[in-house]
Structure formats: structure tokens, C-alpha cells
């Protein structure tokens, strides 16, 4: 069946269903309204009868009846009502004037009919009949059943009281047969109207939907032209076209955009191919069905096959289950689990490190990326990184030495100048030797100053990290010194991730300086607490010791360069911490009480970009587990 026919039938069916539901609601509301009107009319008739009865009651004050005796009054009125011809005439007129009223009566508290539209039932006990309100409150299908069931008489009642106590009850019986005869013509007209509306809606929906979907064939032809690159060039503003013309115009514009996009894609593909040919790592990008769509040049060396044979093939076609590499790659695709870094022997005996990750978008896997690295190149890069680390460590040591040498050099220069003045008067020939010493000291001073200036310039390598992880690392680094001093490092970091952007080495050094100072400030041992929490858009970390504290008159000098209260200190650590926090747009402050301990607080801005703490924790754990142990 063609799609157009399906759409027409679907639209027609929906319109028919809507028309049917509307008709059902119309008939149900019509029947309910008619029954409610019947009840309201009959209830008003009972009120009228009650009004006539109250006005026709005789004046008993001039009769021998004791009006102070309620029982006597009730007996007298009960004897009077059957003789009231006006009430009797009103009762009899109801059955003839209203087509659905079966009978009418006035019944006393014992169920005995004082008055009845049927004279043969007067003075007899009238059985209780169902209340007509049960018909008015019933659902539509139940109302139809009650109306069309065998003849049933329902009562509409109105109680009358005498001296605050029940006296008589006015009952008007409504016959379902008579009610059906009254309502059936109108119900049939409503049903015929609904059926006609349904058929009219069906035909109209079929015609309109067929006309509306008529241009689909032309639109399909235009789309075929666009896909083949032969779209028509249409011009003019949107106001010059009808709806079909607008669609055709937009399809033409879409075709032009697709051609432009195709050209851009071709250019990008050429650029990507050039980029992939210059990569040192071998990359293979797979689609959701494990088909290769992107291959870098080094893969040819690792697999021993040209790129042209790899593109468009599936992983099962490229890798064999007989080789260790093929077994792990195929198993990773089957289980949809990443492949951690493994080392294999590739073509030509080359050692290759292989890892694979699955690419996901909104929780759905859309592909996979296989990475191959030359193990020898990785080791060479690792050696270079280790050398850079050692050079950096040597530079930090040299910087510390430079700071320490600077002050003695200044003192030597000063005393050398005094000595030159004194010796030049006693022995002028010694001035030449003094000048040589002075020039060498100045050269040494320039070398030291160069080292100091070199240490000041630092380029930050920022990355997102959970501050709790840094504090854990700092606690581990400070653990040996803490154990020597009898200090127990306590952590209060909480479950919430505290993500910051920081240079890990610098921030770790800044925190470690304070922790080690706290450990060394507790010669008698005790607890040292490291805590962290979030305060708005700022992460607050605190290091609190129970040491000797800092004298109040020294608070202003704590962060000054070279200031220290330790015999073997160099006065650089806290100044370095202060500078590192400034580089990270943060701050460090402290509070201390002599003899009670010191608390340093770090305030660092919270990272704004997204962060996955589970991935970060997993990466950190993997780093710890794969790190070589000395």
C-alpha cells in the first residue's frame, strides 16, 4: 500500500473517530438533559401540589376540634384532605396534562394514600417505588437501559410537615415507557444527525487529505533532483508563491545548501586526510556497526596493509581471532567494553601499544576509536619527560640556593668596598687584586640574579581536577614526615566533588608547603586536619594543626619572602604558596593563636565547565595502579 493512501486513510480514520466521539457526547448530553428536565418539571409539580394543599387547609379554630392537641389536628386534616375536590382535580389533571406522568398521590406517614389520581387506590396502602433521582445520576448507557427496559415507575416525592413533624408526602410517578415515548423521536433525530455528520466528516476528510497530499508526487520529484545534484534554481520572494511554491522554493534552496555542504565536506575530508597522514599515532575510527571510516597513515605500518584496504571494512574482516590483538579487539566489540592499553607485536616485529574507547552521545554508543602507538617512541618520550622532570627539580633546588647565596654576596660586596678603601691607602698595588675579586663577585651576583629571574616565570598547565584528590595526594606525600613527628593526618573531605582548574604540580606544592609546616610545628605530635567544602562558586580547603602557633607580631610577615622562624628554613615555602594561589586567581589566609595551633584556608574558584567525578576517580586510580614502584 502506498504511503499516500496510508496517510489519507489515517487522517480519515482520525476525523471519523473524532466525529463519532462528538456524536456520542452530543447524544449522551441530550439524553441526560432531557431526563434532568423531566425530573425538574415533575418536582415543580409536587411543589405546586404542596402549595395548593397548604392554602386549602381549613380553619379549625371555629370547630369543636381541640387545636392545642396536635394529634387531633392531624386526624382532622387527614379526614379533610380526601374530601378536598380541588386537590383531587389537580391530581387527576397531572396524568392527562403530562405525557410521562403515570399517577399522583398524597400519602401519609404510614404509606396510606389520602388522595390518589386513581380513585380505586384512595385509602389503600401504596407500595414504595424507586426514586427518579437514580435515573438522573446514572451514566449514559445505564440511562438508556433504564429508559428502554420493561415498564418501571419511578417516584418524585415532596414531603410536607405539620408543626415541624412529617405529615404527608406528595408522590408523582414517572413511567419509563411514557418517558421513552416522549424522548424517542428526539433521540432518533439526534442519532440520525450524528450518523450523517460522521459520514460527512469521513468523506470531507478523505477529499481534503487527498487534495492536500496531491503535491507529494511533485515534491518527491524535486527531492530526487536535489539528491542527484540537478535541482532547479528558483527565484523570487516567499510572498510571490503559494504553499506548494514555498515548499518547492525551499527544496531548491536546500539543494543549493547541500551542494555547498558537499563541497565543504570534500575540502574538510582532504584536510583531515592530510592531518591523519602526519599523525604519529595510528588511529582507526569505527561506526556503530564496527565499520572503519577513518584511518591514519601509521596504521599501515602497524598492520602491514594499505589504508585503501582498511576503509569500509568491519572489525571482523580486518582482525583475526587467531592473533592476540584480533582476539582482544573483537572481544571488546562484542562486549561493548573499552580496551585498556596493551602491548602487542605488530607487523615487522614492531612493539605496539593498543587501546580502544567507545564513543558515546547522550548515553548511546555511536562508534569506537582504536589507538596504536609505537612502544619505543612512547618510551623515548617518557625518558624525555623524566629528564625534564629532573631538570625542573634541579632548577627548583638551584633557585633555592640562589636565594640563599644572594644575601651573602651583597654582604661580601659591601665589605669588599670598605676593604678596598682601606688597602688603597696602605698598599696601592693591592687594588688590582681587589678589583679582580670585585668583578668576579659581581659576575657571580649576575649569575644568581639570572637564576632567580628564571625561577619566577612559570607557564601554568591548567586542567580540571577534584581538589579532594589533590588533598589525598598531599596527605600521602606528607605521611612520612608526619609519622616521624608523631602527627596523625585526619581528612574531612565529604562526598561532593570539588572541581577546580589548576596546575596540578604547582597546586600540590602549595598545599604540601602548608601541610609540612603544620607537621613541623607539632613537635609533640597530635592530629592535623585537612578539610574541604564548597562555598558558593568557591572551593575552600583548610589545613589545621595543633602546634605552637605563630606569634601575633609575626602575622604580617608570614608570606614575606625569606621570612622564617625555623632554624633550617629558607623562607620560600609560604611565599611560594601565596604566589601560586594568586596565579590561580585564588587566595590564602590563616588564623593562629600562639600555643593553640594554626589554620590555613585556601580559596580557589570552582571550575565552570562540565566534569565527571567518576571518570576522574577512575583515571586517578588507574594512574596509581600503573605507576612503577621504586
Coordinates of C-alpha atoms in Angstrom, one line a residue:
X1 CA 0.0 0.0 0.0
X2 CA 1.4 3.4 -1.0
X3 CA 2.3 5.9 1.8
X4 CA -0.1 8.5 0.4
X5 CA -3.0 6.1 0.7
X6 CA -2.0 5.2 4.2
X7 CA -1.8 8.9 5.2
X8 CA -5.3 9.6 3.7
X9 CA -6.8 6.6 5.4
X10 CA -5.2 7.6 8.7
X11 CA -6.5 11.2 8.5
X12 CA -9.9 9.9 7.5
X13 CA -9.9 7.4 10.4
X14 CA -8.9 10.1 12.9
X15 CA -11.6 12.5 11.7
X16 CA -14.2 9.8 11.8
X17 CA -13.2 8.8 15.4
X18 CA -13.4 12.5 16.4
X19 CA -16.8 12.8 14.8
X20 CA -18.0 9.6 16.5
X21 CA -16.8 10.7 19.9
X22 CA -18.5 14.1 19.4
X23 CA -21.8 12.4 18.4
X24 CA -21.6 10.1 21.3
X25 CA -21.1 13.1 23.7
X26 CA -23.9 15.0 22.0
X27 CA -26.5 12.2 22.3
X28 CA -25.4 11.4 25.9
X29 CA -25.7 15.1 26.9
X30 CA -29.1 15.4 25.1
X31 CA -30.5 12.3 26.9
X32 CA -29.1 13.5 30.3
X33 CA -30.5 17.0 29.8
X34 CA -33.9 15.6 28.8
X35 CA -34.1 13.3 31.9
X36 CA -33.0 16.2 34.1
X37 CA -35.6 18.5 32.7
X38 CA -38.3 15.8 33.3
X39 CA -37.2 15.5 36.9
X40 CA -37.2 19.3 37.4
X41 CA -40.7 19.6 35.8
X42 CA -42.2 16.9 38.0
X43 CA -40.5 18.2 41.1
X44 CA -42.1 21.6 40.4
X45 CA -45.4 19.9 40.1
X46 CA -45.0 18.4 43.6
X47 CA -44.2 21.8 45.0
X48 CA -47.4 23.2 43.3
X49 CA -49.5 20.5 44.9
X50 CA -47.9 21.2 48.2
X51 CA -48.8 24.9 47.8
X52 CA -52.4 24.1 46.9
X53 CA -52.7 21.8 49.9
X54 CA -51.4 24.3 52.3
X55 CA -53.7 27.0 51.0
X56 CA -56.8 24.7 51.1
X57 CA -56.3 23.6 54.7
X58 CA -59.5 24.6 56.7
X59 CA -59.5 26.9 59.7
X60 CA -60.2 24.6 62.7
X61 CA -60.5 27.3 65.3
X62 CA -64.2 27.6 64.9
X63 CA -64.8 23.8 65.0
X64 CA -65.1 21.6 68.1
X65 CA -61.6 20.2 67.4
X66 CA -59.0 21.0 70.1
X67 CA -56.4 22.9 68.2
X68 CA -54.0 22.6 71.1
X69 CA -53.9 18.8 70.6
X70 CA -51.5 18.1 67.6
X71 CA -52.8 14.5 67.2
X72 CA -56.4 15.7 67.0
X73 CA -55.4 18.3 64.4
X74 CA -53.6 15.7 62.3
X75 CA -56.6 13.4 62.4
X76 CA -58.9 16.2 61.4
X77 CA -56.7 17.3 58.4
X78 CA -56.2 13.7 57.3
X79 CA -60.0 13.3 57.2
X80 CA -60.4 16.6 55.4
X81 CA -57.9 16.1 52.6
X82 CA -59.7 13.2 50.8
X83 CA -62.8 15.4 50.6
X84 CA -60.8 18.3 49.0
X85 CA -62.1 18.3 45.4
X86 CA -59.6 21.0 44.3
X87 CA -56.7 18.8 45.2
X88 CA -58.3 15.8 43.7
X89 CA -58.9 17.7 40.4
X90 CA -55.2 18.8 40.4
X91 CA -54.0 15.3 40.9
X92 CA -56.2 13.9 38.1
X93 CA -55.1 16.7 35.7
X94 CA -51.4 15.8 36.0
X95 CA -51.9 12.4 34.4
X96 CA -53.7 13.9 31.5
X97 CA -51.6 17.0 31.0
X98 CA -48.2 15.5 31.1
X99 CA -47.4 12.5 28.8
X100 CA -44.8 10.8 31.0
X101 CA -46.7 11.1 34.4
X102 CA -48.2 7.8 35.4
X103 CA -50.1 8.8 38.6
X104 CA -50.0 11.2 41.5
X105 CA -50.9 10.8 45.2
X106 CA -50.7 12.2 48.7
X107 CA -49.5 9.5 51.2
X108 CA -49.5 9.7 55.0
X109 CA -46.6 8.6 57.2
X110 CA -48.0 5.0 57.2
X111 CA -47.9 4.8 53.4
X112 CA -51.7 5.1 53.1
X113 CA -53.0 7.1 50.2
X114 CA -55.1 10.0 51.4
X115 CA -55.6 11.2 47.8
X116 CA -54.8 9.4 44.6
X117 CA -55.3 10.2 40.9
X118 CA -56.7 6.6 40.6
X119 CA -59.8 6.7 42.9
X120 CA -59.7 3.0 43.4
X121 CA -56.4 3.3 45.2
X122 CA -57.6 6.1 47.6
X123 CA -57.4 4.9 51.2
X124 CA -55.2 2.0 50.4
X125 CA -51.5 1.4 51.2
X126 CA -49.2 2.4 48.3
X127 CA -46.0 0.4 48.0
X128 CA -42.7 2.2 47.9
X129 CA -41.3 2.8 44.4
X130 CA -37.6 3.7 43.3
X131 CA -36.6 7.3 43.4
X132 CA -36.4 9.0 40.0
X133 CA -33.1 10.6 41.0
X134 CA -31.4 7.2 40.5
X135 CA -32.1 7.7 36.7
X136 CA -30.8 11.3 36.6
X137 CA -27.5 10.4 38.3
X138 CA -26.9 7.2 36.2
X139 CA -24.3 7.1 33.3
X140 CA -25.4 7.4 29.7
X141 CA -25.5 3.7 28.9
X142 CA -27.3 3.0 32.2
X143 CA -29.8 5.7 31.4
X144 CA -30.5 4.1 28.1
X145 CA -31.1 0.8 29.7
X146 CA -33.4 2.2 32.4
X147 CA -35.4 4.1 29.8
X148 CA -35.7 1.2 27.4
X149 CA -36.2 -1.5 30.0
X150 CA -39.7 -3.0 30.7
X151 CA -42.1 -0.5 32.2
X152 CA -40.9 0.8 35.5
X153 CA -42.5 3.6 37.5
X154 CA -40.2 6.0 39.5
X155 CA -41.4 8.4 42.2
X156 CA -40.6 12.1 42.5
X157 CA -41.5 13.0 46.1
X158 CA -42.0 16.1 48.1
X159 CA -42.5 15.8 52.0
X160 CA -44.9 18.1 53.8
X161 CA -44.7 18.8 57.5
X162 CA -47.2 19.9 60.2
X163 CA -46.0 21.6 63.3
X164 CA -42.4 20.6 62.4
X165 CA -43.2 16.8 62.0
X166 CA -43.8 14.8 58.9
X167 CA -47.4 14.9 57.8
X168 CA -47.9 13.7 54.2
X169 CA -45.7 13.0 51.2
X170 CA -46.6 14.0 47.7
X171 CA -45.7 11.3 45.1
X172 CA -45.8 11.7 41.4
X173 CA -44.9 8.5 39.4
X174 CA -42.9 8.8 36.1
X175 CA -43.3 5.8 33.8
X176 CA -40.2 4.8 31.7
X177 CA -42.5 3.7 28.9
X178 CA -44.2 7.0 28.8
X179 CA -40.9 8.8 29.1
X180 CA -39.4 6.7 26.2
X181 CA -42.4 7.5 24.0
X182 CA -41.8 11.2 24.8
X183 CA -38.0 11.1 24.2
X184 CA -37.6 8.5 21.5
X185 CA -38.4 10.8 18.5
X186 CA -36.0 13.4 19.6
X187 CA -33.3 10.7 20.3
X188 CA -33.7 9.2 16.9
X189 CA -33.4 12.6 15.2
X190 CA -30.2 13.2 17.2
X191 CA -28.9 9.7 16.2
X192 CA -29.6 10.3 12.5
X193 CA -27.9 13.7 12.7
X194 CA -24.8 12.1 14.3
X195 CA -24.6 9.3 11.7
X196 CA -24.9 11.8 8.9
X197 CA -22.2 14.0 10.5
X198 CA -19.9 11.0 10.8
X199 CA -20.3 10.1 7.1
X200 CA -20.0 13.7 6.0
X201 CA -16.8 14.1 8.1
X202 CA -15.4 10.9 6.6
X203 CA -16.0 12.0 3.0
X204 CA -14.8 15.5 3.7
X205 CA -11.6 14.3 5.4
X206 CA -10.8 11.9 2.6
X207 CA -11.3 14.6 0.0
X208 CA -9.3 17.3 1.8
X209 CA -6.5 14.9 2.7
X210 CA -6.3 13.7 -0.9
X211 CA -6.1 17.2 -2.2
X212 CA -3.6 18.3 0.5
X213 CA -1.3 15.4 -0.3
X214 CA -1.6 15.7 -4.0
X215 CA 1.6 17.7 -4.4
X216 CA 3.7 15.0 -2.7
X217 CA 4.5 13.5 -6.1
X218 CA 5.9 16.8 -7.4
X219 CA 7.8 17.3 -4.1
X220 CA 9.2 13.8 -4.5
X221 CA 10.4 14.6 -8.0
X222 CA 12.1 17.8 -6.7
X223 CA 13.8 15.9 -3.9
X224 CA 15.1 13.4 -6.5
X225 CA 16.5 16.2 -8.5
X226 CA 18.2 17.7 -5.4
X227 CA 19.7 14.3 -4.4
X228 CA 21.1 13.9 -7.9
X229 CA 22.5 17.5 -7.8
X230 CA 20.2 18.8 -10.6
X231 CA 18.0 21.0 -8.6
X232 CA 16.2 23.8 -10.2
X233 CA 17.2 27.4 -9.5
X234 CA 14.1 29.2 -8.3
X235 CA 14.0 32.9 -7.5
X236 CA 11.6 35.3 -6.0
X237 CA 10.4 36.2 -2.5
X238 CA 8.2 33.9 -0.4
X239 CA 5.3 36.3 -0.8
X240 CA 5.2 35.5 -4.6
X241 CA 4.5 31.8 -4.1
X242 CA 1.7 29.7 -2.6
X243 CA 2.3 27.0 0.0
X244 CA 3.4 24.5 -2.7
X245 CA 5.6 27.0 -4.3
X246 CA 7.2 27.8 -1.0
X247 CA 8.0 24.1 -0.4
X248 CA 9.5 23.9 -3.9
X249 CA 11.5 27.0 -3.3
X250 CA 12.8 25.8 0.0
X251 CA 13.7 22.4 -1.5
X252 CA 15.7 24.2 -4.2
X253 CA 17.4 26.3 -1.5
X254 CA 18.1 23.1 0.4
X255 CA 19.6 21.5 -2.7
X256 CA 21.9 24.5 -3.1
X257 CA 22.9 24.3 0.5
X258 CA 23.6 20.5 0.2
X259 CA 25.8 21.2 -2.8
X260 CA 27.7 23.8 -0.8
X261 CA 28.0 21.5 2.1
X262 CA 29.2 18.7 -0.1
X263 CA 32.0 21.0 -1.4
X264 CA 32.9 22.0 2.2
X265 CA 32.9 18.3 3.2
X266 CA 35.2 17.4 0.4
X267 CA 37.6 20.2 1.4
X268 CA 37.4 19.1 5.0
X269 CA 38.0 15.5 4.0
X270 CA 41.1 16.5 2.2
X271 CA 42.3 18.4 5.2
X272 CA 41.6 15.5 7.6
X273 CA 43.4 13.1 5.3
X274 CA 46.4 15.4 5.3
X275 CA 46.2 15.7 9.1
X276 CA 45.9 11.9 9.5
X277 CA 48.9 11.3 7.3
X278 CA 51.0 13.4 9.7
X279 CA 50.0 11.8 13.0
X280 CA 52.5 9.7 14.8
X281 CA 49.8 7.5 16.4
X282 CA 47.7 5.1 14.5
X283 CA 44.0 5.9 14.7
X284 CA 41.1 3.8 13.4
X285 CA 37.6 5.2 13.8
X286 CA 34.7 2.7 13.6
X287 CA 31.0 3.4 13.2
X288 CA 28.2 1.9 15.3
X289 CA 28.3 -1.3 13.2
X290 CA 32.1 -1.6 13.7
X291 CA 32.9 -0.4 10.1
X292 CA 36.1 1.6 9.5
X293 CA 35.5 5.2 8.3
X294 CA 38.8 6.9 9.2
X295 CA 42.4 5.6 9.2
X296 CA 45.7 7.4 9.9
X297 CA 48.9 6.7 8.0
X298 CA 50.8 4.9 10.8
X299 CA 48.2 2.2 10.8
X300 CA 49.6 0.9 7.5
X301 CA 53.0 0.3 9.3
X302 CA 51.4 -1.4 12.3
X303 CA 49.0 -3.7 10.4
X304 CA 51.1 -4.0 7.2
X305 CA 48.1 -3.2 4.9
X306 CA 47.4 0.0 2.9
X307 CA 44.7 2.3 4.0
X308 CA 42.6 1.7 1.0
X309 CA 42.0 -1.9 2.0
X310 CA 41.0 -0.9 5.5
X311 CA 38.4 1.7 4.8
X312 CA 34.8 0.5 4.7
X313 CA 35.6 -2.9 6.2
X314 CA 34.3 -4.3 9.5
X315 CA 36.4 -5.2 12.5
X316 CA 35.7 -8.9 12.0
X317 CA 37.0 -8.6 8.4
X318 CA 40.2 -6.8 9.5
X319 CA 41.2 -8.7 12.6
X320 CA 41.6 -12.4 13.0
X321 CA 40.6 -14.3 16.1
X322 CA 43.8 -16.3 15.8
X323 CA 46.1 -13.4 16.8
X324 CA 46.2 -11.9 20.4
X325 CA 45.4 -8.4 19.1
X326 CA 42.5 -9.6 17.0
X327 CA 41.1 -11.6 19.8
X328 CA 41.0 -8.7 22.2
X329 CA 39.7 -6.2 19.7
X330 CA 36.8 -8.5 18.6
X331 CA 36.0 -9.3 22.2
X332 CA 35.9 -5.6 23.1
X333 CA 33.4 -5.0 20.2
X334 CA 31.2 -8.0 21.3
X335 CA 31.1 -6.9 25.0
X336 CA 31.0 -3.1 24.2
X337 CA 33.7 -2.5 26.7
X338 CA 36.8 -0.3 26.3
X339 CA 40.2 -2.0 25.8
X340 CA 42.8 -0.8 28.2
X341 CA 46.3 -0.2 27.0
X342 CA 48.1 -3.4 26.0
X343 CA 51.3 -4.1 24.2
X344 CA 51.5 -6.4 21.2
X345 CA 54.0 -7.4 18.5
X346 CA 52.8 -5.9 15.2
X347 CA 53.9 -6.5 11.6
X348 CA 57.7 -6.4 11.2
X349 CA 58.2 -7.3 14.9
X350 CA 57.4 -3.7 16.0
X351 CA 56.1 -3.4 19.6
X352 CA 52.8 -1.5 19.6
X353 CA 50.7 -0.2 22.5
X354 CA 47.0 -0.6 21.7
X355 CA 43.9 0.9 23.4
X356 CA 40.3 1.3 22.3
X357 CA 37.5 3.5 23.6
X358 CA 33.8 3.6 22.6
X359 CA 32.4 6.9 21.6
X360 CA 29.0 7.8 23.1
X361 CA 26.5 10.5 22.6
X362 CA 23.7 11.0 25.2
X363 CA 24.3 7.6 26.6
X364 CA 24.1 5.9 23.2
X365 CA 27.2 4.3 21.6
X366 CA 27.9 5.8 18.2
X367 CA 31.3 4.3 17.4
X368 CA 34.7 3.3 18.6
X369 CA 38.3 4.7 18.4
X370 CA 41.3 2.3 18.2
X371 CA 44.6 3.9 19.1
X372 CA 48.0 2.3 18.2
X373 CA 51.3 3.8 19.5
X374 CA 54.9 2.8 18.8
X375 CA 56.1 1.5 22.2
X376 CA 59.7 2.5 21.5
X377 CA 58.5 6.1 20.8
X378 CA 56.4 6.1 23.9
X379 CA 59.4 5.0 26.0
X380 CA 61.6 7.6 24.4
X381 CA 59.1 10.3 25.1
X382 CA 58.8 9.0 28.7
X383 CA 62.6 9.3 29.0
X384 CA 62.5 12.9 27.8
X385 CA 59.7 13.7 30.2
X386 CA 61.6 12.2 33.1
X387 CA 64.7 14.2 32.1
X388 CA 62.5 17.3 32.0
X389 CA 61.2 16.5 35.4
X390 CA 64.7 16.1 36.8
X391 CA 65.8 19.3 35.2
X392 CA 62.8 21.0 36.7
X393 CA 63.6 19.6 40.2
X394 CA 67.2 20.7 39.8
X395 CA 66.0 24.1 38.8
X396 CA 63.9 24.4 41.9
X397 CA 66.9 23.4 44.0
X398 CA 69.1 25.8 42.2
X399 CA 66.6 28.6 42.8
X400 CA 66.6 27.9 46.5
X401 CA 70.4 28.0 46.5
X402 CA 70.3 31.2 44.5
X403 CA 68.0 32.8 47.2
X404 CA 70.4 31.7 49.9
X405 CA 73.5 33.0 48.1
X406 CA 72.1 36.3 47.2
X407 CA 72.3 37.9 50.7
X408 CA 76.0 36.7 51.4
X409 CA 77.0 38.1 48.0
X410 CA 75.6 41.5 48.9
X411 CA 77.4 41.5 52.3
X412 CA 80.7 40.5 50.6
X413 CA 80.4 43.3 48.1
X414 CA 79.8 45.8 50.8
X415 CA 82.8 44.7 52.9
X416 CA 84.9 44.4 49.8
X417 CA 84.3 48.1 49.1
X418 CA 85.3 49.1 52.6
X419 CA 88.4 46.9 52.4
X420 CA 89.3 48.5 49.0
X421 CA 89.2 51.9 50.6
X422 CA 91.4 50.9 53.5
X423 CA 94.0 48.9 51.5
X424 CA 94.3 51.5 48.7
X425 CA 95.8 54.0 51.3
X426 CA 98.4 51.5 52.7
X427 CA 99.3 49.5 49.6
X428 CA 98.1 50.8 46.3
X429 CA 99.5 47.8 44.4
X430 CA 96.9 45.6 46.0
X431 CA 94.0 47.5 44.3
X432 CA 94.4 45.4 41.2
X433 CA 93.8 42.2 43.1
X434 CA 90.8 43.7 44.9
X435 CA 89.3 44.8 41.5
X436 CA 89.6 41.3 40.2
X437 CA 87.8 39.9 43.3
X438 CA 85.1 42.5 43.0
X439 CA 84.5 41.8 39.3
X440 CA 84.2 38.1 40.0
X441 CA 81.8 38.7 42.8
X442 CA 79.7 40.9 40.5
X443 CA 79.7 38.2 37.9
X444 CA 78.5 35.6 40.5
X445 CA 75.8 38.1 41.5
X446 CA 74.6 38.3 37.9
X447 CA 74.5 34.6 37.7
X448 CA 72.5 34.3 40.9
X449 CA 70.1 37.0 39.7
X450 CA 69.6 35.2 36.4
X451 CA 68.7 32.1 38.3
X452 CA 66.2 34.0 40.4
X453 CA 64.6 35.6 37.4
X454 CA 64.4 32.3 35.7
X455 CA 62.5 30.7 38.5
X456 CA 59.9 33.5 38.7
X457 CA 58.4 32.9 35.2
X458 CA 56.1 29.9 35.1
X459 CA 53.6 28.7 32.5
X460 CA 50.5 27.2 34.0
X461 CA 49.2 23.9 32.6
X462 CA 45.6 24.1 33.8
X463 CA 43.3 21.0 33.9
X464 CA 40.1 20.1 35.7
X465 CA 40.7 18.1 38.9
X466 CA 38.8 17.2 42.0
X467 CA 40.5 19.1 44.9
X468 CA 39.8 16.1 47.2
X469 CA 42.1 14.1 45.0
X470 CA 44.9 16.7 45.4
X471 CA 44.5 16.8 49.2
X472 CA 44.6 13.0 49.3
X473 CA 47.9 13.0 47.3
X474 CA 49.3 15.7 49.6
X475 CA 48.3 13.7 52.7
X476 CA 50.2 10.7 51.2
X477 CA 53.2 12.8 50.4
X478 CA 53.3 14.3 53.9
X479 CA 52.7 10.9 55.6
X480 CA 56.4 10.0 56.2
X481 CA 57.2 13.4 57.9
X482 CA 54.0 13.1 59.9
X483 CA 55.0 9.7 61.1
X484 CA 58.4 10.9 62.2
X485 CA 56.9 13.8 64.2
X486 CA 54.1 11.6 65.6
X487 CA 51.4 13.5 63.7
X488 CA 48.1 11.9 62.6
X489 CA 46.7 13.4 59.4
X490 CA 42.9 13.4 59.5
X491 CA 40.7 14.0 56.5
X492 CA 37.3 15.6 56.3
X493 CA 36.6 15.9 52.6
X494 CA 33.0 15.0 52.2
X495 CA 31.2 13.2 49.3
X496 CA 30.6 16.2 47.0
X497 CA 33.1 16.7 44.1
X498 CA 35.1 19.9 44.4
X499 CA 36.3 20.6 40.8
X500 CA 38.9 23.3 40.2
X501 CA 41.1 24.3 37.3
X502 CA 44.7 24.1 38.4
X503 CA 48.3 23.3 37.5
X504 CA 48.5 20.0 39.4
X505 CA 52.2 20.3 40.3
X506 CA 52.1 23.9 41.5
X507 CA 48.8 23.5 43.5
X508 CA 50.1 20.3 45.1
X509 CA 53.3 22.1 46.0
X510 CA 51.4 25.0 47.5
X511 CA 49.3 22.6 49.6
X512 CA 52.2 20.5 50.6
X513 CA 54.2 23.5 51.9
X514 CA 51.5 24.3 54.4
X515 CA 50.9 20.7 55.4
X516 CA 54.6 20.2 56.1
X517 CA 54.8 23.4 58.0
X518 CA 51.9 22.2 60.1
X519 CA 53.6 18.9 60.8
X520 CA 56.9 20.6 61.8
X521 CA 55.0 23.0 64.0
X522 CA 53.8 20.0 66.2
X523 CA 57.0 18.6 67.9
X524 CA 54.8 16.8 70.4
X525 CA 52.7 15.2 67.7
X526 CA 48.9 15.1 67.6
X527 CA 46.1 15.4 64.9
X528 CA 46.4 17.6 61.8
X529 CA 43.1 18.0 60.0
X530 CA 42.7 18.5 56.2
X531 CA 39.2 19.5 55.2
X532 CA 37.5 20.9 52.1
X533 CA 34.0 22.1 51.2
X534 CA 32.1 24.3 48.7
X535 CA 31.1 27.8 49.4
X536 CA 29.0 29.2 46.5
X537 CA 31.3 29.4 43.5
X538 CA 34.5 28.9 45.6
X539 CA 36.1 25.8 47.0
X540 CA 37.6 26.3 50.5
X541 CA 40.3 24.0 51.7
X542 CA 41.6 24.1 55.3
X543 CA 44.8 22.8 56.9
X544 CA 44.5 23.0 60.7
X545 CA 47.3 21.9 63.1
X546 CA 47.5 21.9 66.9
X547 CA 51.1 23.2 67.0
X548 CA 52.9 26.0 68.7
X549 CA 51.1 28.7 66.7
X550 CA 52.5 31.9 65.3
X551 CA 53.2 34.9 67.4
X552 CA 50.8 37.8 66.7
X553 CA 53.5 40.3 65.9
X554 CA 54.8 38.0 63.1
X555 CA 51.4 37.6 61.3
X556 CA 52.2 40.3 58.8
X557 CA 55.5 38.7 57.8
X558 CA 54.3 35.1 57.3
X559 CA 54.0 35.4 53.5
X560 CA 57.1 37.5 53.0
X561 CA 60.0 36.0 51.0
X562 CA 62.9 34.6 53.1
X563 CA 60.9 35.1 56.4
X564 CA 61.1 32.0 58.6
X565 CA 61.0 31.1 62.2
X566 CA 62.7 27.7 61.7
X567 CA 66.5 27.4 62.2
X568 CA 66.9 25.4 59.0
X569 CA 64.2 27.2 57.0
X570 CA 64.7 29.3 53.9
X571 CA 61.6 31.4 54.0
X572 CA 60.5 30.5 50.5
X573 CA 57.7 27.9 51.0
X574 CA 54.8 30.2 52.2
X575 CA 55.8 32.9 49.8
X576 CA 55.7 30.4 47.0
X577 CA 52.2 29.2 48.2
X578 CA 50.9 32.7 48.3
X579 CA 52.2 33.3 44.7
X580 CA 50.8 30.1 43.3
X581 CA 47.3 30.9 44.7
X582 CA 47.5 34.3 43.1
X583 CA 48.4 32.6 39.7
X584 CA 45.2 30.5 40.1
X585 CA 43.0 33.6 40.9
X586 CA 42.7 32.3 44.5
X587 CA 43.8 33.4 47.9
X588 CA 45.3 32.0 51.1
X589 CA 44.7 33.3 54.6
X590 CA 45.4 32.0 58.1
X591 CA 44.4 32.4 61.7
X592 CA 46.7 31.4 64.5
X593 CA 46.9 31.5 68.3
X594 CA 50.2 31.1 70.0
X595 CA 50.3 27.7 71.8
X596 CA 46.9 26.6 70.3
X597 CA 47.7 26.0 66.6
X598 CA 47.3 27.5 63.2
X599 CA 44.6 27.1 60.4
X600 CA 45.4 28.0 56.8
X601 CA 42.5 28.4 54.4
X602 CA 42.7 28.3 50.6
X603 CA 40.0 29.8 48.4
X604 CA 40.0 28.6 44.8
X605 CA 37.4 29.3 42.1
X606 CA 35.1 26.4 41.2
X607 CA 35.5 25.1 37.7
X608 CA 32.7 26.2 35.4
X609 CA 32.9 23.5 32.6
X610 CA 31.5 20.0 32.9
X611 CA 33.2 17.3 34.9
X612 CA 32.6 13.7 35.5
X613 CA 33.9 12.8 39.0
X614 CA 33.6 9.0 38.4
X615 CA 35.8 9.2 35.3
X616 CA 38.3 11.4 37.1
X617 CA 38.4 9.0 40.0
X618 CA 38.8 6.0 37.7
X619 CA 41.6 7.8 35.8
X620 CA 43.4 8.7 39.0
X621 CA 43.1 5.1 40.3
X622 CA 44.4 3.7 37.0
X623 CA 47.4 6.2 37.3
X624 CA 48.2 5.0 40.8
X625 CA 47.9 1.3 39.8
X626 CA 50.0 1.6 36.7
X627 CA 52.7 3.9 38.2
X628 CA 56.0 2.0 38.6
X629 CA 57.0 1.4 42.2
X630 CA 60.6 2.2 43.3

